Every structure is written in C-alpha cells, then in structure tokens.
Coordinates of C-alpha atoms in Angstrom, one line a residue:
M2 CA 99.5 58.7 74.8
K3 CA 97.3 61.8 75.1
K4 CA 98.5 64.3 77.6
K5 CA 96.2 64.9 80.4
N6 CA 94.7 68.4 80.6
N7 CA 95.4 69.9 84.0
I8 CA 93.0 72.8 83.6
K9 CA 90.0 72.5 85.9
K10 CA 86.7 72.7 83.9
D11 CA 84.7 75.8 84.5
R12 CA 81.4 74.7 86.1
N13 CA 78.4 76.8 87.2
L14 CA 75.1 75.0 87.8
F15 CA 73.1 78.2 88.0
Y16 CA 74.6 79.4 84.6
S17 CA 73.8 76.1 82.9
L18 CA 70.3 76.0 84.3
S19 CA 69.6 79.6 83.3
K20 CA 70.9 79.0 79.8
F21 CA 68.7 75.9 79.5
I22 CA 65.5 77.7 80.6
L23 CA 66.0 81.0 78.8
K24 CA 67.5 79.8 75.4
I25 CA 64.3 78.3 74.1
P26 CA 62.1 81.5 74.4
F27 CA 65.0 83.6 73.2
I28 CA 65.4 81.5 70.1
L29 CA 61.7 81.2 69.4
Y30 CA 61.1 84.9 69.7
Y31 CA 64.2 86.5 68.0
R32 CA 65.1 83.6 65.8
P33 CA 68.8 84.7 65.7
T34 CA 71.2 83.5 63.0
I35 CA 74.7 82.5 64.4
I36 CA 77.5 82.4 61.9
G37 CA 81.1 81.1 62.5
K38 CA 80.6 79.5 65.9
E39 CA 83.1 76.8 64.8
K40 CA 85.8 79.5 65.2
I41 CA 85.4 79.6 69.0
P42 CA 88.2 77.7 70.7
K43 CA 86.9 74.8 72.7
E44 CA 89.6 75.2 75.4
G45 CA 92.1 77.7 76.7
P46 CA 91.7 81.3 77.8
I47 CA 89.6 83.4 75.4
I48 CA 88.1 86.8 75.4
F49 CA 84.8 87.4 73.5
V50 CA 84.8 91.0 72.2
G51 CA 81.7 92.4 70.6
N52 CA 79.8 95.5 69.6
H53 CA 77.1 96.6 72.1
I54 CA 73.7 97.6 70.7
H55 CA 71.3 95.9 73.2
L56 CA 71.0 94.5 76.7
F57 CA 70.7 91.0 75.3
D58 CA 74.0 91.1 73.2
Q59 CA 75.7 88.8 75.7
C60 CA 73.1 86.1 75.1
L61 CA 74.3 85.4 71.6
P62 CA 77.8 84.1 72.4
I63 CA 76.2 82.1 75.2
L64 CA 74.0 80.3 72.7
A65 CA 77.0 79.7 70.4
T66 CA 79.2 77.8 72.8
N67 CA 79.1 75.3 75.7
R68 CA 81.7 77.3 77.5
I69 CA 80.8 79.4 80.5
I70 CA 81.4 83.1 79.7
H71 CA 82.3 85.4 82.6
Y72 CA 81.0 88.8 81.4
M73 CA 82.3 92.1 82.7
A74 CA 79.2 94.2 83.7
K75 CA 78.7 97.6 85.1
K76 CA 78.6 97.8 88.9
E77 CA 75.1 99.3 88.9
Y78 CA 73.7 95.8 88.1
F79 CA 75.3 94.5 91.3
T80 CA 73.8 97.2 93.5
N81 CA 70.3 96.7 92.3
W82 CA 68.8 94.0 94.5
K83 CA 66.3 93.0 91.8
V84 CA 69.0 91.8 89.4
S85 CA 72.3 91.7 91.5
W86 CA 71.7 88.1 92.6
F87 CA 71.5 86.9 89.0
F88 CA 74.7 88.6 87.8
K89 CA 76.6 87.3 90.8
L90 CA 75.4 83.7 90.5
A91 CA 76.1 83.8 86.7
G92 CA 79.7 84.5 87.4
C93 CA 79.8 88.1 86.0
I94 CA 82.4 90.6 87.1
S95 CA 81.4 94.0 88.5
V96 CA 83.1 96.9 86.9
D97 CA 83.1 100.6 88.0
R98 CA 83.2 102.4 84.7
K99 CA 84.0 105.7 86.3
T100 CA 87.3 104.6 87.8
N101 CA 90.4 102.5 86.9
D102 CA 88.8 99.4 88.5
Q103 CA 91.8 97.3 89.5
K104 CA 89.7 94.8 91.5
A105 CA 87.7 94.1 88.4
A106 CA 90.8 93.8 86.3
H107 CA 92.4 91.4 88.8
S108 CA 89.2 89.2 88.7
A109 CA 89.2 89.2 84.9
L110 CA 92.8 88.2 84.7
N111 CA 92.2 85.4 87.2
V112 CA 89.5 84.0 84.9
L113 CA 91.9 84.0 82.0
K114 CA 94.8 82.5 84.0
K115 CA 92.5 79.6 84.8
G116 CA 91.9 79.0 81.1
Y117 CA 88.3 80.2 81.2
A118 CA 86.3 82.5 78.9
L119 CA 85.8 86.2 79.5
G120 CA 83.2 88.5 77.8
I121 CA 83.9 92.2 77.2
F122 CA 82.1 95.0 75.3
P123 CA 85.1 97.4 74.8
E124 CA 82.8 100.3 73.9
G125 CA 82.0 100.4 77.6
T126 CA 78.3 101.0 77.1
R127 CA 75.6 100.4 74.6
N128 CA 75.9 102.4 71.4
R129 CA 72.9 104.6 71.0
T130 CA 74.5 106.9 68.4
N131 CA 74.7 106.8 64.6
E132 CA 78.4 105.8 64.8
I133 CA 79.2 102.2 63.8
L134 CA 81.3 101.8 66.9
L135 CA 82.2 103.9 69.9
P136 CA 85.8 104.3 70.8
F137 CA 87.3 101.1 72.4
K138 CA 88.8 100.8 75.8
K139 CA 92.1 98.9 75.9
G140 CA 91.2 96.3 78.5
A141 CA 90.6 93.4 76.2
V142 CA 93.8 93.7 74.2
S143 CA 95.8 94.4 77.3
M144 CA 94.6 91.3 79.1
A145 CA 95.0 89.2 76.0
Q146 CA 98.7 90.3 75.8
K147 CA 99.3 89.7 79.5
T148 CA 97.7 86.2 79.6
G149 CA 98.2 84.9 76.1
A150 CA 94.4 84.6 75.7
T151 CA 92.9 84.5 72.3
I152 CA 90.4 87.2 71.3
V153 CA 87.3 86.1 69.6
P154 CA 85.6 89.1 68.0
F155 CA 81.9 89.0 67.2
I156 CA 79.5 91.4 65.6
V157 CA 75.8 91.8 66.2
T158 CA 73.7 93.1 63.4
G159 CA 69.9 93.4 62.8
K160 CA 67.3 94.2 65.4
Y161 CA 66.0 92.6 68.5
E162 CA 62.5 92.1 67.0
R163 CA 60.5 89.1 65.8
K164 CA 61.6 89.6 62.2
G165 CA 64.6 91.8 62.9
N166 CA 67.2 89.6 61.0
L167 CA 69.2 89.4 64.2
T168 CA 72.6 87.9 63.4
C169 CA 75.7 87.2 65.4
T170 CA 78.8 86.6 63.3
F171 CA 82.1 85.4 64.9
L172 CA 85.2 86.6 63.2
N173 CA 88.6 84.8 63.0
P174 CA 90.3 84.6 66.4
I175 CA 93.3 86.9 66.9
T176 CA 96.2 87.0 69.4
V177 CA 98.2 90.0 70.7
K178 CA 101.9 89.5 70.7
K179 CA 104.0 90.3 73.8
D180 CA 105.9 93.1 72.0
E181 CA 102.9 94.5 70.1
D182 CA 101.8 98.1 70.8
I183 CA 98.6 98.1 72.7
T184 CA 97.1 101.2 71.1
K185 CA 97.8 99.8 67.7
A186 CA 96.4 96.4 68.5
N187 CA 93.3 98.0 69.9
N188 CA 92.8 100.2 66.8
N189 CA 93.3 97.2 64.6
L190 CA 90.7 95.2 66.5
R191 CA 88.2 98.1 66.3
Q192 CA 88.8 98.6 62.6
L193 CA 88.4 94.9 61.9
M194 CA 85.0 95.0 63.5
I195 CA 84.0 98.2 61.7
D196 CA 84.9 96.6 58.4
N197 CA 82.8 93.6 59.1
L198 CA 79.9 95.6 60.5
K199 CA 79.8 97.5 57.2
K200 CA 80.1 94.3 55.2
H201 CA 77.2 92.7 57.1
A202 CA 75.0 95.8 57.3

C-alpha cells in the first residue's frame, strides 16, 4: 500500500493565474528553449540556483515546473507600491542585501521545511560585468545543508530578444552533506555553473 504523503501541497491562486496569463506572451516573444526540466524533483524541498543576467530570469524555471517557486527578492521591490503587491501575492521573500537579513533567512528555511521550492540567485544581483559569474553568497548551500533540500542548478544563456537564442538549462541536482564544508560546497557549485556556462556559450 502506497504511503500517504503528509506534506501539504503548496497552493497560490494568484501565482497560478499570473503564470497562466503571462506565459503565453513570454513564450511567443522570447521563444525560450528549456533543457533538462525532467531533472527537477516533483516533490520535496528544493532550491533553484541560477545565474542572473536579466530581470526575467526567474520566469524560466517557473515555465519549466508546475511547482510554485518562492523567490528571494531584494527588499526594494517590496517598498515600491507599483510592484510590491505583485511580489507579495506571488509568495516572494523580501531580502535586505545590505545586512545579514535573519528574517528573510527564517522565512526561506520555513519554505524548505514545508517541502516547498525556493529560488535564489546567489550572485546577489544581476551580472552586468564581463565576468561569467559574480562571487556567490553562501545562503543557498547553507540552507540546503540545514534542511536536506536538493539544489537544482540552472544556467541562462542567450539574450532576451526575439531571436536571442534564449536557453535555460537545468543541471543535475546536488545535495550538501551535513559534514561538508560550506565554503568548499559553495565554490564547487559556482565552478559547476561556470563550466556549464562555458560549455553552452
């Protein structure tokens, strides 16, 4: 007899409705290619970790999975009345990037402890430099270690243009062992993404 799953399903009517409305124009305009979405676990706590080149990067994993993704977003989005309502209703988590935001960390950990999906861009901001990746903050690997969540790395390549060859590639999921050094795990994750960004450039 199949064991009953006691994890409450993550539901958000606003998120689902917004996805339904926005995905068609997004797909028709950018025509993104999504590779490896079968690697995304269908249940259990996961952390989507990606490079950050554009405001719309978070849309690509949203298109690739039926799971609701709670993205960590800078607090400025939550203080601007024009967009704050959207981020709040979509289940995003406000982060003060200038401080060690314990409230945001607590909220993110709660998402994972419930068995839900979290989205993080460990560079902390959009990469507007010529570097392949900016240095990574350690939040993603630290939370993965604390909660046992699986990290799902993804890389975004191409351009957000009509014929920009926009591609989102999901890499093999990884876990962080309880006794693993956080700095080493963080460096390994970053190097994995750098290697794949070079490969898909």
